[in-house]
CSV table of C-alpha atoms in Angstrom, one decimal:
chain,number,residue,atom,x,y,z
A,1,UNK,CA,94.7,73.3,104.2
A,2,UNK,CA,93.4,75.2,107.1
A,3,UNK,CA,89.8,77.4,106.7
A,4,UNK,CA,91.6,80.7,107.2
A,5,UNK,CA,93.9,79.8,104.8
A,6,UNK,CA,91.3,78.8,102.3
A,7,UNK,CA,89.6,82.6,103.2
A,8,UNK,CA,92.9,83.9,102.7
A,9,UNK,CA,93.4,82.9,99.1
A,10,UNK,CA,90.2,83.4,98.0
A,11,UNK,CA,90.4,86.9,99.1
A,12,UNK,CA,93.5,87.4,97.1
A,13,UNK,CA,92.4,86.5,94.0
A,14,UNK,CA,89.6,88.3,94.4
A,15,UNK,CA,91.8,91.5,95.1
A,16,UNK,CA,94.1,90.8,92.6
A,17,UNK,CA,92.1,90.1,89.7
A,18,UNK,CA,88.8,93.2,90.9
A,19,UNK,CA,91.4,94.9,88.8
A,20,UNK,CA,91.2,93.3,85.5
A,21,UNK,CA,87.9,94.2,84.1
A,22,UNK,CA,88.7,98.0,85.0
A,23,UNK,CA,92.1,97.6,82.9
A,24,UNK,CA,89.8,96.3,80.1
A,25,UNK,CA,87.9,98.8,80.5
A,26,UNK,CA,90.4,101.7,81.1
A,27,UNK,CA,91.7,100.4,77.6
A,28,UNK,CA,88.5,100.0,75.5
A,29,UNK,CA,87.0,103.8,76.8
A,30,UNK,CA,90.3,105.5,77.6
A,31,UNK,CA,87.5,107.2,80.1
A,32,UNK,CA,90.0,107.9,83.5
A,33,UNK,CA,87.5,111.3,83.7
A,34,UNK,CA,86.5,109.8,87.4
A,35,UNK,CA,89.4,108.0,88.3
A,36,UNK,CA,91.7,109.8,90.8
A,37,UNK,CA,95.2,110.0,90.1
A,38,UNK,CA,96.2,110.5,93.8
A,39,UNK,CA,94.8,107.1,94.6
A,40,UNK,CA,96.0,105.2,91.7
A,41,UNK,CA,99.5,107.1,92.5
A,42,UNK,CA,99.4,106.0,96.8
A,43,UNK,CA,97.7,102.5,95.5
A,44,UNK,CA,100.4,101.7,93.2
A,45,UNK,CA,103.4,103.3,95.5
A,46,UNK,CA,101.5,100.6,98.3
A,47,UNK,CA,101.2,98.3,96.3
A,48,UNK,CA,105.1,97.9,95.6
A,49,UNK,CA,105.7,98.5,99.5
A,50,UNK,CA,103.6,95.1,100.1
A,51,UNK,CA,106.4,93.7,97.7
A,52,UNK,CA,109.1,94.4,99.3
A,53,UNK,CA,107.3,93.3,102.4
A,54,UNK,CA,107.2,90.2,100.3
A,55,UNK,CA,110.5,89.3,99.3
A,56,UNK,CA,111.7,90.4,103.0
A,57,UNK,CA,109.4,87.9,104.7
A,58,UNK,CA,109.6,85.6,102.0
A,59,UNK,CA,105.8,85.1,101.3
A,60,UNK,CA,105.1,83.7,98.4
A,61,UNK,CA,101.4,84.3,98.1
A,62,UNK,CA,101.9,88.0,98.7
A,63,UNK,CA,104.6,88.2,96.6
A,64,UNK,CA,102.7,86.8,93.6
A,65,UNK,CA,99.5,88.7,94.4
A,66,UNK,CA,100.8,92.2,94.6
A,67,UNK,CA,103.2,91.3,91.8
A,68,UNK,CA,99.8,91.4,89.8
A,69,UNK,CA,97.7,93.8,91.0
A,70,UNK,CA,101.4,96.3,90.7
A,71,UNK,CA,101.3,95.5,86.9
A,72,UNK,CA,97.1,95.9,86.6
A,73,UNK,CA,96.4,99.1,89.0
A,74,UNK,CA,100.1,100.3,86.9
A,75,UNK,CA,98.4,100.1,83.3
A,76,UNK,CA,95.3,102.8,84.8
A,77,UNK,CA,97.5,104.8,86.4
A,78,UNK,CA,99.7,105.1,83.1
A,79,UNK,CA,96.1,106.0,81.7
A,80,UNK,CA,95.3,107.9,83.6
A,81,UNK,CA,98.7,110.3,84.1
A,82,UNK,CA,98.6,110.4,79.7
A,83,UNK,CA,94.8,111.7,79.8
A,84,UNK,CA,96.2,114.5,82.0
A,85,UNK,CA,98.6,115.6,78.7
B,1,UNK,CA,110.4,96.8,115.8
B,2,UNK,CA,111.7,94.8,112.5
B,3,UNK,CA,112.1,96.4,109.3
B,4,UNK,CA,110.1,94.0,107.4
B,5,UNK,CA,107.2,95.4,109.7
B,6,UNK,CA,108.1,98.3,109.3
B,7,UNK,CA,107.7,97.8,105.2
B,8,UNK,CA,104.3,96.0,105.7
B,9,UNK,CA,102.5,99.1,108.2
B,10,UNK,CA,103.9,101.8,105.6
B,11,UNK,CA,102.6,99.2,102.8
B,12,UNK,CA,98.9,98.9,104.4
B,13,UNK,CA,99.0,102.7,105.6
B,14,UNK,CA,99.0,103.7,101.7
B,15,UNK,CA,97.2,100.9,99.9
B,16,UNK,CA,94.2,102.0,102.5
B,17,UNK,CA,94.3,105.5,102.6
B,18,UNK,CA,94.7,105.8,98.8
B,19,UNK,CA,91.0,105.6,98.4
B,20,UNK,CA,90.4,109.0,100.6
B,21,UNK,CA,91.0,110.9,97.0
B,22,UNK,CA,89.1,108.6,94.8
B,23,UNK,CA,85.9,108.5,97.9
B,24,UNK,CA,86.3,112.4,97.9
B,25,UNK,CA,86.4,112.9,94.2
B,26,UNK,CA,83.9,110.5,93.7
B,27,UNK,CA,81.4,112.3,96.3
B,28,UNK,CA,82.6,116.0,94.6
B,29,UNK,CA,81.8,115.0,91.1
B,30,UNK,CA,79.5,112.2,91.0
B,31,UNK,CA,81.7,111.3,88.0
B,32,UNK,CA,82.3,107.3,88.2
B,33,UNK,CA,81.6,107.1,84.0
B,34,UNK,CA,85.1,105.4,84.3
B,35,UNK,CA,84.8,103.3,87.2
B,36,UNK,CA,84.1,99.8,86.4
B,37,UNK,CA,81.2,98.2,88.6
B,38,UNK,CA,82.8,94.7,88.0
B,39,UNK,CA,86.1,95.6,89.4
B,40,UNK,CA,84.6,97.2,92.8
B,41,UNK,CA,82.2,95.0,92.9
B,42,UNK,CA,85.1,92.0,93.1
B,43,UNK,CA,87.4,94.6,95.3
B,44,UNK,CA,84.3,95.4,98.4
B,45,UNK,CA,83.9,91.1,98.5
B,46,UNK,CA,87.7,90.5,98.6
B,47,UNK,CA,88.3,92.8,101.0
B,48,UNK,CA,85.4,91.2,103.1
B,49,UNK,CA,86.9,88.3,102.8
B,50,UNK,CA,90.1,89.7,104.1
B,51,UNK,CA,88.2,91.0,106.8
B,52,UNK,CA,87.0,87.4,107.6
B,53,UNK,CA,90.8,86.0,107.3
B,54,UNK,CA,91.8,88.6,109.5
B,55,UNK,CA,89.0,87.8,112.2
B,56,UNK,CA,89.9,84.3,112.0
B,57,UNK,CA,93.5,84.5,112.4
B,58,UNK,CA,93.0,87.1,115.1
B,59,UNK,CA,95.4,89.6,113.1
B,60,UNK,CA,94.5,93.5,114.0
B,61,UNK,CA,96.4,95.3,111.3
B,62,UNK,CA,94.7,93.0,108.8
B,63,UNK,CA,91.0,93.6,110.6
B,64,UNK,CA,91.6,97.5,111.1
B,65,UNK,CA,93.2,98.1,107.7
B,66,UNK,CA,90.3,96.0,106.2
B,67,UNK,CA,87.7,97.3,108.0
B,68,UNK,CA,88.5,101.1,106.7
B,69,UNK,CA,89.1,100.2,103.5
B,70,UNK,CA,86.0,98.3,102.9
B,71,UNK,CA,83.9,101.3,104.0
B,72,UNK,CA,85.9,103.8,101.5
B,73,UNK,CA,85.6,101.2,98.3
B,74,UNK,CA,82.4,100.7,99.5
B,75,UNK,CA,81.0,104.0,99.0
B,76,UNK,CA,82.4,103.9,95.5
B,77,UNK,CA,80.4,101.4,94.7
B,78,UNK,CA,77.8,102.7,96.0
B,79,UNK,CA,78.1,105.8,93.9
B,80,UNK,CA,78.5,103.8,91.0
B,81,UNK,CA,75.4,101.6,91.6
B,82,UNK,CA,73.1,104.5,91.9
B,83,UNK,CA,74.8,106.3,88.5
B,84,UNK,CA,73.4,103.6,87.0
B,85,UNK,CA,69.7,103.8,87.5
């Protein structure tokens, strides 16, 4: 495996999973006081635009990344849209 | 141009500038109670690792949309660093 490709994937996961200990957290506090809704809304909207972009170019590794990270930055933005109730 | 670019530039466009509104909120209300250090503090390295990826596969939408976004998540953590003391 090439360097950059090494980079690559490490960067990924890093990405993907930055966004598990805020859903943990999102869940335990239900505190979304200082989380903004227009950038979990543009995020999320993004982050399903990068899969498409997946399953067009047929890239695995970005398909199964933002897969994830669609699922994890979905869960605070559901939070976050039912603290606004 | 293709279409699958197409999808990716609209794709990078909003996962990058979706932190404008949480970097403005933040800076407006000091409020990051909610914000989880962990999962910025995984996010800012990931993306500098993107930032290296992009630098070694010579890739300028990967380098510019990086670059921005590692300043804006990076001032979030800043914020949230400095709540803490």
């Amino acid at each position: 495996m090439e360097w950059s490709t090494v980079i690559g994937n490490v960067a990924a996961v890093l990405t993907t999973f930055s966004f598990v200990p805020q859903v943990l957290k999102t869940i335990r506090t239900r505190d979304t006081s200082g989380i903004s809704l227009p950038m979990y809304a543009l995020f999320v909207t993004g982050i399903g635009f990068w899969l498409i972009y997946g399953l067009m170019t047929n890239s695995q590794p970005i398909i199964l990344a933002n897969s994830i990270t669609f699922v994890l930055a979905g869960i605070v933005l559901v939070f976050k849209i039912r603290s606004l109730r």
